[in-house]
Amino acid sequence: MSDHHHDEYAEARHDHRGDYADERHDHDLDYAEKHHRHYDERAVDELQRELGEIRAALAEYERDLAEARGRIRQLERALPGE
């Protein structure tokens, strides 16, 4: 089989020029609006603030849990007969 046949096949079925590119690769002024997600900066700031609050609460819960475990160990050592 010659390379010539492959070249014809590729041209006929994989043409990325002309109408094909226009249909699938819209690069008009509204390209970004159609194809890219835009985030509201205020919403991102709010989510970051909330994440900070959640992390602070989690750190507090972890401290409380560590204190509770320490208290449990103290009570277990104070049980009679052990």
mmCIF file of N, CA and C in Angstrom:
data_model
loop_
_atom_site.group_PDB
_atom_site.id
_atom_site.type_symbol
_atom_site.label_atom_id
_atom_site.label_comp_id
_atom_site.label_asym_id
_atom_site.label_seq_id
_atom_site.Cartn_x
_atom_site.Cartn_y
_atom_site.Cartn_z
ATOM 1 N N MET A 1 0.855 -1.184 0.000
ATOM 2 C CA MET A 1 0.000 0.000 0.000
ATOM 3 C C MET A 1 0.896 1.240 0.000
ATOM 4 N N SER A 2 0.565 2.210 -0.790
ATOM 5 C CA SER A 2 1.412 3.393 -0.886
ATOM 6 C C SER A 2 0.999 4.425 0.155
ATOM 7 N N ASP A 3 1.909 5.308 0.456
ATOM 8 C CA ASP A 3 1.601 6.404 1.379
ATOM 9 C C ASP A 3 0.576 7.358 0.772
ATOM 10 N N HIS A 4 0.506 7.359 -0.569
ATOM 11 C CA HIS A 4 -0.416 8.248 -1.258
ATOM 12 C C HIS A 4 -1.862 7.972 -0.833
ATOM 13 N N HIS A 5 -2.225 6.694 -0.718
ATOM 14 C CA HIS A 5 -3.578 6.330 -0.296
ATOM 15 C C HIS A 5 -3.874 6.868 1.119
ATOM 16 N N HIS A 6 -2.902 6.716 2.002
ATOM 17 C CA HIS A 6 -3.105 7.213 3.374
ATOM 18 C C HIS A 6 -3.291 8.723 3.377
ATOM 19 N N ASP A 7 -2.518 9.420 2.578
ATOM 20 C CA ASP A 7 -2.643 10.876 2.528
ATOM 21 C C ASP A 7 -4.036 11.289 2.074
ATOM 22 N N GLU A 8 -4.584 10.604 1.070
ATOM 23 C CA GLU A 8 -5.932 10.919 0.604
ATOM 24 C C GLU A 8 -6.961 10.646 1.702
ATOM 25 N N TYR A 9 -6.811 9.522 2.397
ATOM 26 C CA TYR A 9 -7.735 9.170 3.486
ATOM 27 C C TYR A 9 -7.707 10.235 4.571
ATOM 28 N N ALA A 10 -6.496 10.614 4.960
ATOM 29 C CA ALA A 10 -6.364 11.604 6.022
ATOM 30 C C ALA A 10 -6.964 12.932 5.609
ATOM 31 N N GLU A 11 -6.736 13.336 4.379
ATOM 32 C CA GLU A 11 -7.297 14.605 3.926
ATOM 33 C C GLU A 11 -8.822 14.562 3.887
ATOM 34 N N ALA A 12 -9.356 13.467 3.392
ATOM 35 C CA ALA A 12 -10.802 13.371 3.222
ATOM 36 C C ALA A 12 -11.530 13.283 4.558
ATOM 37 N N ARG A 13 -10.975 12.617 5.536
ATOM 38 C CA ARG A 13 -11.700 12.339 6.769
ATOM 39 C C ARG A 13 -11.218 13.122 7.985
ATOM 40 N N HIS A 14 -10.085 13.731 7.900
ATOM 41 C CA HIS A 14 -9.525 14.435 9.052
ATOM 42 C C HIS A 14 -9.130 15.857 8.676
ATOM 43 N N ASP A 15 -9.982 16.515 7.966
ATOM 44 C CA ASP A 15 -9.695 17.873 7.527
ATOM 45 C C ASP A 15 -9.966 18.836 8.677
ATOM 46 N N HIS A 16 -8.943 19.448 9.173
ATOM 47 C CA HIS A 16 -9.088 20.419 10.270
ATOM 48 C C HIS A 16 -9.025 21.842 9.760
ATOM 49 N N ARG A 17 -9.332 21.996 8.505
ATOM 50 C CA ARG A 17 -9.339 23.333 7.905
ATOM 51 C C ARG A 17 -10.767 23.699 7.512
ATOM 52 N N GLY A 18 -10.966 24.898 7.158
ATOM 53 C CA GLY A 18 -12.243 25.313 6.591
ATOM 54 C C GLY A 18 -13.396 25.217 7.568
ATOM 55 N N ASP A 19 -14.530 24.686 7.080
ATOM 56 C CA ASP A 19 -15.758 24.633 7.871
ATOM 57 C C ASP A 19 -15.604 23.839 9.156
ATOM 58 N N TYR A 20 -14.843 22.753 9.104
ATOM 59 C CA TYR A 20 -14.680 21.913 10.293
ATOM 60 C C TYR A 20 -14.170 22.742 11.461
ATOM 61 N N ALA A 21 -13.123 23.505 11.242
ATOM 62 C CA ALA A 21 -12.561 24.316 12.320
ATOM 63 C C ALA A 21 -13.553 25.374 12.774
ATOM 64 N N ASP A 22 -14.253 25.985 11.832
ATOM 65 C CA ASP A 22 -15.219 27.019 12.202
ATOM 66 C C ASP A 22 -16.329 26.457 13.080
ATOM 67 N N GLU A 23 -16.801 25.239 12.759
ATOM 68 C CA GLU A 23 -17.897 24.654 13.514
ATOM 69 C C GLU A 23 -17.494 24.255 14.925
ATOM 70 N N ARG A 24 -16.309 23.752 15.111
ATOM 71 C CA ARG A 24 -15.930 23.166 16.387
ATOM 72 C C ARG A 24 -14.969 24.021 17.204
ATOM 73 N N HIS A 25 -14.396 25.001 16.602
ATOM 74 C CA HIS A 25 -13.394 25.818 17.288
ATOM 75 C C HIS A 25 -13.792 27.279 17.208
ATOM 76 N N ASP A 26 -14.828 27.622 17.906
ATOM 77 C CA ASP A 26 -15.385 28.972 17.889
ATOM 78 C C ASP A 26 -14.430 29.915 18.613
ATOM 79 N N HIS A 27 -13.772 30.761 17.866
ATOM 80 C CA HIS A 27 -12.846 31.708 18.472
ATOM 81 C C HIS A 27 -13.335 33.137 18.271
ATOM 82 N N ASP A 28 -14.635 33.292 18.276
ATOM 83 C CA ASP A 28 -15.202 34.634 18.199
ATOM 84 C C ASP A 28 -14.965 35.336 19.525
ATOM 85 N N LEU A 29 -15.459 36.530 19.625
ATOM 86 C CA LEU A 29 -15.263 37.308 20.846
ATOM 87 C C LEU A 29 -15.909 36.652 22.060
ATOM 88 N N ASP A 30 -16.945 35.834 21.850
ATOM 89 C CA ASP A 30 -17.628 35.214 22.978
ATOM 90 C C ASP A 30 -17.117 33.803 23.267
ATOM 91 N N TYR A 31 -15.960 33.450 22.742
ATOM 92 C CA TYR A 31 -15.405 32.101 22.953
ATOM 93 C C TYR A 31 -15.278 31.785 24.442
ATOM 94 N N ALA A 32 -14.640 32.660 25.190
ATOM 95 C CA ALA A 32 -14.434 32.403 26.624
ATOM 96 C C ALA A 32 -15.757 32.292 27.353
ATOM 97 N N GLU A 33 -16.691 33.129 26.988
ATOM 98 C CA GLU A 33 -18.004 33.093 27.640
ATOM 99 C C GLU A 33 -18.715 31.762 27.392
ATOM 100 N N LYS A 34 -18.562 31.214 26.206
ATOM 101 C CA LYS A 34 -19.217 29.955 25.859
ATOM 102 C C LYS A 34 -18.504 28.737 26.437
ATOM 103 N N HIS A 35 -17.182 28.788 26.530
ATOM 104 C CA HIS A 35 -16.417 27.574 26.773
ATOM 105 C C HIS A 35 -15.611 27.536 28.071
ATOM 106 N N HIS A 36 -15.581 28.592 28.807
ATOM 107 C CA HIS A 36 -14.791 28.615 30.034
ATOM 108 C C HIS A 36 -15.666 29.020 31.207
ATOM 109 N N ARG A 37 -15.449 28.368 32.332
ATOM 110 C CA ARG A 37 -16.204 28.659 33.541
ATOM 111 C C ARG A 37 -15.621 29.914 34.190
ATOM 112 N N HIS A 38 -16.484 30.794 34.612
ATOM 113 C CA HIS A 38 -16.047 32.024 35.287
ATOM 114 C C HIS A 38 -16.531 31.986 36.730
ATOM 115 N N TYR A 39 -15.687 32.374 37.631
ATOM 116 C CA TYR A 39 -16.022 32.352 39.045
ATOM 117 C C TYR A 39 -16.151 33.770 39.560
ATOM 118 N N ASP A 40 -17.113 33.958 40.421
ATOM 119 C CA ASP A 40 -17.330 35.233 41.066
ATOM 120 C C ASP A 40 -16.288 35.369 42.171
ATOM 121 N N GLU A 41 -15.473 36.403 42.100
ATOM 122 C CA GLU A 41 -14.405 36.578 43.084
ATOM 123 C C GLU A 41 -14.950 36.704 44.498
ATOM 124 N N ARG A 42 -16.091 37.341 44.645
ATOM 125 C CA ARG A 42 -16.685 37.451 45.986
ATOM 126 C C ARG A 42 -17.087 36.090 46.520
ATOM 127 N N ALA A 43 -17.602 35.237 45.663
ATOM 128 C CA ALA A 43 -17.994 33.890 46.091
ATOM 129 C C ALA A 43 -16.761 33.099 46.506
ATOM 130 N N VAL A 44 -15.681 33.242 45.767
ATOM 131 C CA VAL A 44 -14.437 32.546 46.106
ATOM 132 C C VAL A 44 -13.923 33.059 47.448
ATOM 133 N N ASP A 45 -13.938 34.367 47.653
ATOM 134 C CA ASP A 45 -13.503 34.940 48.928
ATOM 135 C C ASP A 45 -14.346 34.420 50.085
ATOM 136 N N GLU A 46 -15.656 34.349 49.874
ATOM 137 C CA GLU A 46 -16.565 33.858 50.912
ATOM 138 C C GLU A 46 -16.278 32.393 51.234
ATOM 139 N N LEU A 47 -16.065 31.589 50.213
ATOM 140 C CA LEU A 47 -15.745 30.176 50.440
ATOM 141 C C LEU A 47 -14.417 30.015 51.176
ATOM 142 N N GLN A 48 -13.441 30.838 50.836
ATOM 143 C CA GLN A 48 -12.158 30.779 51.540
ATOM 144 C C GLN A 48 -12.315 31.187 53.003
ATOM 145 N N ARG A 49 -13.155 32.197 53.271
ATOM 146 C CA ARG A 49 -13.405 32.619 54.648
ATOM 147 C C ARG A 49 -14.086 31.486 55.417
ATOM 148 N N GLU A 50 -15.090 30.860 54.805
ATOM 149 C CA GLU A 50 -15.790 29.750 55.451
ATOM 150 C C GLU A 50 -14.848 28.571 55.697
ATOM 151 N N LEU A 51 -13.969 28.295 54.754
ATOM 152 C CA LEU A 51 -12.999 27.222 54.932
ATOM 153 C C LEU A 51 -12.088 27.517 56.113
ATOM 154 N N GLY A 52 -11.680 28.750 56.265
ATOM 155 C CA GLY A 52 -10.875 29.139 57.421
ATOM 156 C C GLY A 52 -11.608 28.918 58.730
ATOM 157 N N GLU A 53 -12.906 29.260 58.750
ATOM 158 C CA GLU A 53 -13.714 29.041 59.954
ATOM 159 C C GLU A 53 -13.850 27.550 60.260
ATOM 160 N N ILE A 54 -14.051 26.749 59.241
ATOM 161 C CA ILE A 54 -14.176 25.298 59.435
ATOM 162 C C ILE A 54 -12.869 24.723 59.961
ATOM 163 N N ARG A 55 -11.762 25.178 59.410
ATOM 164 C CA ARG A 55 -10.458 24.683 59.885
ATOM 165 C C ARG A 55 -10.218 25.071 61.342
ATOM 166 N N ALA A 56 -10.618 26.275 61.723
ATOM 167 C CA ALA A 56 -10.452 26.714 63.112
ATOM 168 C C ALA A 56 -11.326 25.876 64.039
ATOM 169 N N ALA A 57 -12.572 25.613 63.621
ATOM 170 C CA ALA A 57 -13.461 24.782 64.435
ATOM 171 C C ALA A 57 -12.916 23.369 64.556
ATOM 172 N N LEU A 58 -12.384 22.831 63.488
ATOM 173 C CA LEU A 58 -11.806 21.493 63.516
ATOM 174 C C LEU A 58 -10.620 21.430 64.473
ATOM 175 N N ALA A 59 -9.780 22.428 64.451
ATOM 176 C CA ALA A 59 -8.639 22.470 65.369
ATOM 177 C C ALA A 59 -9.124 22.500 66.820
ATOM 178 N N GLU A 60 -10.192 23.258 67.078
ATOM 179 C CA GLU A 60 -10.751 23.315 68.434
ATOM 180 C C GLU A 60 -11.311 21.951 68.847
ATOM 181 N N TYR A 61 -12.023 21.284 67.937
ATOM 182 C CA TYR A 61 -12.561 19.941 68.234
ATOM 183 C C TYR A 61 -11.434 18.944 68.497
ATOM 184 N N GLU A 62 -10.359 19.058 67.737
ATOM 185 C CA GLU A 62 -9.221 18.159 67.953
ATOM 186 C C GLU A 62 -8.597 18.386 69.324
ATOM 187 N N ARG A 63 -8.501 19.648 69.764
ATOM 188 C CA ARG A 63 -7.975 19.948 71.107
ATOM 189 C C ARG A 63 -8.904 19.384 72.177
ATOM 190 N N ASP A 64 -10.208 19.594 71.994
ATOM 191 C CA ASP A 64 -11.187 19.063 72.946
ATOM 192 C C ASP A 64 -11.107 17.545 73.030
ATOM 193 N N LEU A 65 -10.953 16.867 71.903
ATOM 194 C CA LEU A 65 -10.853 15.416 71.881
ATOM 195 C C LEU A 65 -9.592 14.942 72.600
ATOM 196 N N ALA A 66 -8.482 15.631 72.358
ATOM 197 C CA ALA A 66 -7.238 15.260 73.037
ATOM 198 C C ALA A 66 -7.379 15.432 74.548
ATOM 199 N N GLU A 67 -8.018 16.514 74.980
ATOM 200 C CA GLU A 67 -8.239 16.723 76.414
ATOM 201 C C GLU A 67 -9.152 15.642 76.987
ATOM 202 N N ALA A 68 -10.202 15.280 76.264
ATOM 203 C CA ALA A 68 -11.139 14.247 76.738
ATOM 204 C C ALA A 68 -10.425 12.901 76.870
ATOM 205 N N ARG A 69 -9.591 12.582 75.900
ATOM 206 C CA ARG A 69 -8.843 11.315 75.978
ATOM 207 C C ARG A 69 -7.885 11.314 77.169
ATOM 208 N N GLY A 70 -7.271 12.455 77.400
ATOM 209 C CA GLY A 70 -6.380 12.562 78.561
ATOM 210 C C GLY A 70 -7.138 12.382 79.865
ATOM 211 N N ARG A 71 -8.308 12.978 79.941
ATOM 212 C CA ARG A 71 -9.139 12.837 81.153
ATOM 213 C C ARG A 71 -9.593 11.391 81.329
ATOM 214 N N ILE A 72 -9.959 10.712 80.240
ATOM 215 C CA ILE A 72 -10.358 9.298 80.308
ATOM 216 C C ILE A 72 -9.201 8.456 80.848
ATOM 217 N N ARG A 73 -7.989 8.729 80.367
ATOM 218 C CA ARG A 73 -6.824 7.971 80.865
ATOM 219 C C ARG A 73 -6.628 8.192 82.363
ATOM 220 N N GLN A 74 -6.813 9.441 82.808
ATOM 221 C CA GLN A 74 -6.686 9.731 84.243
ATOM 222 C C GLN A 74 -7.723 8.957 85.048
ATOM 223 N N LEU A 75 -8.968 8.944 84.583
ATOM 224 C CA LEU A 75 -10.038 8.242 85.292
ATOM 225 C C LEU A 75 -9.797 6.730 85.301
ATOM 226 N N GLU A 76 -9.309 6.197 84.206
ATOM 227 C CA GLU A 76 -9.025 4.752 84.149
ATOM 228 C C GLU A 76 -7.933 4.384 85.140
ATOM 229 N N ARG A 77 -6.924 5.234 85.296
ATOM 230 C CA ARG A 77 -5.829 4.952 86.251
ATOM 231 C C ARG A 77 -6.335 5.054 87.690
ATOM 232 N N ALA A 78 -7.365 5.866 87.895
ATOM 233 C CA ALA A 78 -7.883 6.069 89.255
ATOM 234 C C ALA A 78 -8.890 4.995 89.666
ATOM 235 N N LEU A 79 -9.280 4.123 88.738
ATOM 236 C CA LEU A 79 -10.238 3.057 89.104
ATOM 237 C C LEU A 79 -9.605 2.120 90.130
ATOM 238 N N PRO A 80 -10.397 1.737 91.135
ATOM 239 C CA PRO A 80 -9.850 0.799 92.132
ATOM 240 C C PRO A 80 -9.619 -0.580 91.504
ATOM 241 N N GLY A 81 -8.585 -1.231 91.959
ATOM 242 C CA GLY A 81 -8.288 -2.594 91.558
ATOM 243 C C GLY A 81 -7.498 -2.687 90.251
ATOM 244 N N GLU A 82 -7.075 -1.616 89.715
ATOM 245 C CA GLU A 82 -6.265 -1.730 88.498
ATOM 246 C C GLU A 82 -4.894 -1.168 88.708
#
